[in-house]
Amino acid sequence: MTSDSEVRSVCCGPSREGPAAVVQVESASVPAAVGLDRAGMVRLEAATFLMGTRDRWAVPGDGEGPVHEVTLGPYCIDRCAVSNANFGAFTAATGYVTEAERYGWSFVFAGLLPLGFPDTRAVAGAPWWRPVYGACWSHPEGPDSDLADRADHPVVHVSWNDACAFAAWAGKRLPTEAEWEYAARGGLEQAAFPWGDELEPGGERRMNVWQGRFPEHHTRPDGWYGTAPVTAYPPGGHGLYNACGNVWEWCADWYAPDYYTHSARENPAGPAFGSSRVIRGGSYLCHASYCRRYRVAARSSSTPDSSTGHQGFRCAADAGTLDAR
């Protein structure tokens, strides 16, 4: 259904490639802001922290190091990823049409497709991904699926451009990569996860990632096969829910694997240009057998017009914006 030039495969998720990755489909107008909703945000004061990692699980080539000191000014960030209910309110108020809807297809994890679903071409190098016609935020597994019982799950099949449109409407913005990492760390210096270094402390599940033999068998210890509600697990020290696992989250920055070697030490905002945007946090498909990107320092990327069934986002805002309201 798509040509080889239209799909770029990466371990954790495919991206659209070719002209669409550089020249966007016709852009929808950015709707007017409705005003900042403070109820779901946490304010973080100015701070300095160590960004990046020397973790032995760091993925070669991703640019998770070197560890470097970063100072951030005060800012606010959503406690939860944007939910289907949140995004539905946005589209109902504005008539916004996502890029997946305009392209006519998006990437779906094959294990979520119903029995008897027509064969589609698997993505090279990641055969568990299938381009599916009609898959979009409101029909996550294709045209015959819906959001029944998933209003409180994170919205997926949203591109970076879609996320920015929502943020503009909400009077917010996407967090920078540095803001995302500081918030996700929850005050723990150089820990692997928001709660420490142990994946399941005391045997307690703390995030929604794949358990079992990927991609054939999921033991579903929490009952989730796919996304979980945005508040499914306890929050980290800074009050963020599901910073790791569940869905990858878009950040504002362009991605470059060598960025940490020369990034600004105060309020870094990413490279000046690029072809892909940063995604953070891992997803329900992450598994240690092929990567361990469900750590707070892990980073990956996707083209700004790409959408998949495991990519979502949360918003941030300047502290002054929140203080003024």
Short mmCIF file of C-alpha atoms in Angstrom, two decimals:
data_model
loop_
_atom_site.label_atom_id
_atom_site.label_comp_id
_atom_site.label_asym_id
_atom_site.label_seq_id
_atom_site.Cartn_x
_atom_site.Cartn_y
_atom_site.Cartn_z
CA MET A 1 0.00 0.00 0.00
CA THR A 2 3.01 2.27 0.35
CA SER A 3 6.23 2.38 -1.62
CA ASP A 4 9.56 1.52 0.00
CA SER A 5 10.54 5.21 -0.16
CA GLU A 6 7.56 6.13 2.03
CA VAL A 7 8.56 4.07 5.06
CA ARG A 8 11.67 4.32 7.20
CA SER A 9 11.95 1.50 9.70
CA VAL A 10 13.47 1.98 13.14
CA CYS A 11 13.51 -0.48 15.99
CA CYS A 12 10.84 1.26 18.03
CA GLY A 13 8.59 2.54 15.30
CA PRO A 14 8.41 3.30 11.59
CA SER A 15 8.33 6.75 10.02
CA ARG A 16 7.01 8.12 6.79
CA GLU A 17 9.90 8.84 4.46
CA GLY A 18 10.47 10.54 1.14
CA PRO A 19 8.97 13.89 0.11
CA ALA A 20 6.30 13.67 2.78
CA ALA A 21 8.95 13.72 5.52
CA VAL A 22 10.25 17.09 4.35
CA VAL A 23 7.30 18.68 2.58
CA GLN A 24 4.22 18.31 4.74
CA VAL A 25 0.79 17.52 3.41
CA GLU A 26 -1.32 20.62 3.10
CA SER A 27 -1.37 22.11 6.57
CA ALA A 28 -4.54 22.66 8.49
CA SER A 29 -4.85 26.12 9.99
CA VAL A 30 -3.89 26.33 13.64
CA PRO A 31 -7.06 26.95 15.65
CA ALA A 32 -7.34 29.77 18.14
CA ALA A 33 -6.22 29.09 21.69
CA VAL A 34 -8.93 28.40 24.22
CA GLY A 35 -6.77 29.36 27.20
CA LEU A 36 -4.52 27.39 29.47
CA ASP A 37 -6.04 24.61 31.55
CA ARG A 38 -3.98 24.59 34.75
CA ALA A 39 -5.78 21.72 36.45
CA GLY A 40 -3.69 18.97 34.92
CA MET A 41 -0.29 20.68 35.05
CA VAL A 42 2.53 20.71 37.57
CA ARG A 43 4.89 23.66 37.98
CA LEU A 44 8.60 22.85 38.22
CA GLU A 45 10.95 25.48 39.56
CA ALA A 46 14.31 26.43 38.06
CA ALA A 47 16.82 23.62 38.53
CA THR A 48 20.10 22.11 37.38
CA PHE A 49 20.35 18.38 36.68
CA LEU A 50 22.52 15.81 34.93
CA MET A 51 21.02 14.98 31.55
CA GLY A 52 21.88 11.84 29.60
CA THR A 53 23.32 8.58 30.87
CA ARG A 54 26.27 6.21 31.04
CA ASP A 55 23.84 3.33 31.53
CA ARG A 56 25.04 0.02 30.08
CA TRP A 57 21.62 -0.22 28.44
CA ALA A 58 22.14 2.97 26.45
CA VAL A 59 21.36 2.27 22.81
CA PRO A 60 24.41 2.76 20.55
CA GLY A 61 23.83 5.50 18.04
CA ASP A 62 20.95 7.16 19.89
CA GLY A 63 23.17 9.78 21.51
CA GLU A 64 22.21 9.24 25.15
CA GLY A 65 25.55 10.66 26.27
CA PRO A 66 27.73 12.24 27.32
CA VAL A 67 26.18 13.03 30.68
CA HIS A 68 26.12 16.80 30.96
CA GLU A 69 24.82 19.45 33.32
CA VAL A 70 21.72 21.36 32.21
CA THR A 71 20.02 24.31 33.88
CA LEU A 72 16.34 24.96 33.23
CA GLY A 73 14.17 27.90 34.10
CA PRO A 74 10.77 27.35 35.73
CA TYR A 75 8.10 25.78 33.54
CA CYS A 76 4.91 23.77 33.71
CA ILE A 77 4.17 20.35 32.25
CA ASP A 78 1.12 18.12 32.00
CA ARG A 79 0.88 15.40 34.61
CA CYS A 80 -0.59 13.05 32.01
CA ALA A 81 -0.33 12.40 28.32
CA VAL A 82 -3.13 13.97 26.27
CA SER A 83 -6.04 11.53 26.31
CA ASN A 84 -8.52 10.54 23.64
CA ALA A 85 -11.13 12.58 25.49
CA ASN A 86 -8.85 15.63 25.48
CA PHE A 87 -8.06 15.29 21.78
CA GLY A 88 -11.71 14.64 20.97
CA ALA A 89 -12.67 17.94 22.61
CA PHE A 90 -10.06 19.67 20.44
CA THR A 91 -11.29 18.18 17.16
CA ALA A 92 -14.94 18.79 18.08
CA ALA A 93 -14.22 22.45 18.83
CA THR A 94 -12.05 23.13 15.80
CA GLY A 95 -12.81 20.58 13.10
CA TYR A 96 -9.10 19.76 12.97
CA VAL A 97 -8.16 16.85 10.70
CA THR A 98 -5.02 14.94 11.62
CA GLU A 99 -2.29 14.05 9.17
CA ALA A 100 -3.11 10.34 9.43
CA GLU A 101 -6.64 11.18 8.29
CA ARG A 102 -5.34 13.31 5.43
CA TYR A 103 -2.81 10.71 4.31
CA GLY A 104 -5.47 8.02 4.65
CA TRP A 105 -3.38 5.56 6.66
CA SER A 106 -1.18 5.09 9.70
CA PHE A 107 1.04 2.42 11.28
CA VAL A 108 -0.65 -0.19 13.51
CA PHE A 109 0.92 -2.94 15.62
CA ALA A 110 -0.05 -6.19 13.87
CA GLY A 111 -0.90 -7.91 17.14
CA LEU A 112 -3.79 -5.49 17.66
CA LEU A 113 -5.41 -6.21 14.31
CA PRO A 114 -8.46 -8.51 14.48
CA LEU A 115 -8.42 -12.04 13.13
CA GLY A 116 -9.16 -12.09 9.44
CA PHE A 117 -7.88 -8.56 8.89
CA PRO A 118 -6.73 -8.25 5.26
CA ASP A 119 -3.00 -8.72 4.78
CA THR A 120 -0.96 -5.55 4.49
CA ARG A 121 2.72 -5.20 3.73
CA ALA A 122 4.87 -5.54 6.85
CA VAL A 123 7.52 -2.92 7.50
CA ALA A 124 11.00 -4.15 6.60
CA GLY A 125 13.07 -4.79 9.71
CA ALA A 126 10.03 -4.41 11.98
CA PRO A 127 7.40 -6.82 10.62
CA TRP A 128 5.09 -6.27 13.60
CA TRP A 129 4.20 -2.86 12.07
CA ARG A 130 1.55 -2.66 9.34
CA PRO A 131 0.45 0.39 7.35
CA VAL A 132 -3.36 0.30 7.69
CA TYR A 133 -5.83 2.30 5.61
CA GLY A 134 -8.28 4.23 7.78
CA ALA A 135 -6.21 3.99 10.97
CA CYS A 136 -6.25 7.31 12.82
CA TRP A 137 -6.68 8.71 16.32
CA SER A 138 -10.40 7.86 16.49
CA HIS A 139 -10.02 4.48 14.75
CA PRO A 140 -6.76 3.18 16.22
CA GLU A 141 -6.81 -0.25 14.55
CA GLY A 142 -8.50 0.79 11.32
CA PRO A 143 -11.96 1.89 10.18
CA ASP A 144 -13.84 -0.84 12.06
CA SER A 145 -12.30 0.07 15.42
CA ASP A 146 -13.32 2.83 17.82
CA LEU A 147 -12.50 4.36 21.19
CA ALA A 148 -15.05 2.46 23.26
CA ASP A 149 -13.70 2.20 26.82
CA ARG A 150 -10.57 4.16 25.81
CA ALA A 151 -11.55 7.77 26.51
CA ASP A 152 -8.95 7.92 29.28
CA HIS A 153 -6.21 6.26 27.22
CA PRO A 154 -3.54 8.38 25.53
CA VAL A 155 -4.38 9.59 22.05
CA VAL A 156 -2.25 7.90 19.38
CA HIS A 157 -1.82 8.22 15.61
CA VAL A 158 -0.95 11.89 16.08
CA SER A 159 2.00 13.42 14.27
CA TRP A 160 4.32 16.07 15.70
CA ASN A 161 2.44 18.61 13.62
CA ASP A 162 -0.89 17.43 15.08
CA ALA A 163 0.52 17.64 18.60
CA CYS A 164 1.67 21.21 17.99
CA ALA A 165 -1.78 22.14 16.70
CA PHE A 166 -3.42 20.77 19.85
CA ALA A 167 -0.88 22.55 22.04
CA ALA A 168 -1.50 25.87 20.30
CA TRP A 169 -5.25 25.47 20.79
CA ALA A 170 -4.72 24.67 24.47
CA GLY A 171 -2.49 27.71 24.97
CA LYS A 172 0.49 25.44 25.57
CA ARG A 173 3.48 24.02 23.66
CA LEU A 174 5.45 20.81 23.46
CA PRO A 175 8.17 20.33 26.09
CA THR A 176 11.79 20.54 25.07
CA GLU A 177 13.70 17.29 25.37
CA ALA A 178 15.53 18.63 28.42
CA GLU A 179 12.27 19.70 30.10
CA TRP A 180 10.78 16.28 29.40
CA GLU A 181 13.75 14.43 30.90
CA TYR A 182 13.99 16.58 34.02
CA ALA A 183 10.27 16.19 34.68
CA ALA A 184 10.34 12.45 34.02
CA ARG A 185 13.29 11.88 36.37
CA GLY A 186 11.18 13.02 39.30
CA GLY A 187 14.14 14.38 41.22
CA LEU A 188 16.22 11.17 41.11
CA GLU A 189 19.71 11.90 39.80
CA GLN A 190 20.82 9.50 37.07
CA ALA A 191 18.29 6.78 37.93
CA ALA A 192 17.11 4.57 35.07
CA PHE A 193 13.41 5.02 35.80
CA PRO A 194 11.25 7.65 37.52
CA TRP A 195 11.23 5.50 40.68
CA GLY A 196 14.84 4.24 40.70
CA ASP A 197 17.03 1.66 39.00
CA GLU A 198 14.98 -1.49 39.52
CA LEU A 199 12.45 -2.26 36.81
CA GLU A 200 9.91 -3.85 39.17
CA PRO A 201 10.79 -2.94 42.76
CA GLY A 202 9.44 -5.56 45.10
CA GLY A 203 7.78 -7.21 42.09
CA GLU A 204 5.50 -4.18 41.58
CA ARG A 205 4.71 -3.19 38.02
CA ARG A 206 5.34 0.51 37.44
CA MET A 207 4.79 0.96 33.69
CA ASN A 208 3.11 -0.48 30.63
CA VAL A 209 5.73 -2.33 28.58
CA TRP A 210 5.70 -5.70 26.86
CA GLN A 211 5.98 -8.77 29.07
CA GLY A 212 6.66 -12.15 27.53
CA ARG A 213 8.19 -13.10 24.18
CA PHE A 214 8.03 -10.19 21.76
CA PRO A 215 6.12 -9.95 19.46
CA GLU A 216 4.42 -13.35 19.61
CA HIS A 217 3.29 -13.64 23.22
CA HIS A 218 2.29 -11.06 25.82
CA THR A 219 1.58 -12.31 29.33
CA ARG A 220 -0.52 -9.20 30.08
CA PRO A 221 0.24 -9.11 33.83
CA ASP A 222 -1.78 -5.88 34.18
CA GLY A 223 -4.43 -6.83 31.66
CA TRP A 224 -3.29 -4.28 29.09
CA TYR A 225 -2.58 -5.29 25.50
CA GLY A 226 -1.89 -1.97 23.83
CA THR A 227 -2.34 1.34 25.63
CA ALA A 228 -3.35 1.74 29.27
CA PRO A 229 -5.16 4.69 30.88
CA VAL A 230 -3.06 7.82 31.30
CA THR A 231 -3.11 7.38 35.10
CA ALA A 232 -2.66 3.61 35.14
CA TYR A 233 0.44 3.60 37.34
CA PRO A 234 1.65 5.72 40.29
CA PRO A 235 3.20 9.08 39.34
CA GLY A 236 6.89 9.89 39.69
CA GLY A 237 8.43 12.34 42.10
CA HIS A 238 7.45 15.36 40.00
CA GLY A 239 3.87 14.18 39.63
CA LEU A 240 4.05 12.83 36.07
CA TYR A 241 2.09 9.72 35.19
CA ASN A 242 3.40 7.15 32.70
CA ALA A 243 6.52 9.04 31.70
CA CYS A 244 7.99 5.66 30.75
CA GLY A 245 6.09 3.04 28.78
CA ASN A 246 2.55 3.27 27.39
CA VAL A 247 3.25 5.70 24.50
CA TRP A 248 6.22 7.53 23.06
CA GLU A 249 5.85 11.26 23.58
CA TRP A 250 6.74 13.99 21.09
CA CYS A 251 9.16 16.70 22.19
CA ALA A 252 9.70 20.08 20.56
CA ASP A 253 13.31 19.46 19.49
CA TRP A 254 14.81 18.39 16.23
CA TYR A 255 16.81 15.19 16.78
CA ALA A 256 20.55 14.74 16.29
CA PRO A 257 22.51 11.82 17.79
CA ASP A 258 25.52 14.03 18.57
CA TYR A 259 23.57 16.92 20.08
CA TYR A 260 24.71 16.37 23.66
CA THR A 261 28.34 16.91 22.66
CA HIS A 262 27.70 20.59 21.93
CA SER A 263 24.27 21.44 23.35
CA ALA A 264 23.64 24.60 25.34
CA ARG A 265 23.89 24.20 29.09
CA GLU A 266 21.01 26.56 29.81
CA ASN A 267 17.52 25.80 28.47
CA PRO A 268 18.70 23.73 25.49
CA ALA A 269 16.13 23.66 22.71
CA GLY A 270 17.67 21.15 20.31
CA PRO A 271 19.42 21.58 16.96
CA ALA A 272 18.43 24.44 14.68
CA PHE A 273 17.24 22.06 11.97
CA GLY A 274 16.84 18.38 11.17
CA SER A 275 14.63 15.78 9.51
CA SER A 276 13.17 14.07 12.59
CA ARG A 277 11.78 15.22 15.93
CA VAL A 278 12.64 13.73 19.32
CA ILE A 279 10.34 11.18 20.93
CA ARG A 280 10.77 10.11 24.54
CA GLY A 281 9.64 7.53 27.09
CA GLY A 282 9.16 4.27 25.22
CA SER A 283 5.83 2.52 24.74
CA TYR A 284 3.73 -0.57 25.40
CA LEU A 285 5.78 -2.35 22.73
CA CYS A 286 9.17 -1.84 24.39
CA HIS A 287 10.92 -5.04 25.44
CA ALA A 288 14.44 -5.75 26.67
CA SER A 289 14.93 -8.40 23.98
CA TYR A 290 15.49 -5.79 21.28
CA CYS A 291 15.99 -2.49 23.12
CA ARG A 292 15.48 -0.90 26.48
CA ARG A 293 14.25 2.53 25.50
CA TYR A 294 11.71 2.69 28.33
CA ARG A 295 14.25 4.57 30.49
CA VAL A 296 14.15 8.29 31.32
CA ALA A 297 17.40 8.98 29.42
CA ALA A 298 16.48 6.98 26.31
CA ARG A 299 15.73 8.91 23.13
CA SER A 300 14.52 8.15 19.65
CA SER A 301 13.03 10.10 16.75
CA SER A 302 10.42 10.17 14.03
CA THR A 303 9.63 12.46 11.11
CA PRO A 304 7.20 15.28 11.98
CA ASP A 305 4.40 13.94 9.80
CA SER A 306 4.64 10.33 11.03
CA SER A 307 1.96 8.67 13.11
CA THR A 308 1.76 5.28 14.78
CA GLY A 309 -0.40 3.43 17.26
CA HIS A 310 2.14 3.99 20.05
CA GLN A 311 3.00 7.69 19.72
CA GLY A 312 1.29 10.38 21.77
CA PHE A 313 2.33 13.51 23.65
CA ARG A 314 1.95 15.74 26.69
CA CYS A 315 2.17 19.52 26.74
CA ALA A 316 4.24 22.10 28.59
CA ALA A 317 3.93 25.83 29.17
CA ASP A 318 6.14 28.69 30.24
CA ALA A 319 5.82 29.33 33.96
CA GLY A 320 5.01 33.00 33.33
CA THR A 321 2.06 31.98 31.17
CA LEU A 322 0.63 29.92 33.99
CA ASP A 323 1.34 32.57 36.62
CA ALA A 324 -0.53 35.19 34.60
CA ARG A 325 -3.77 33.21 34.58
#
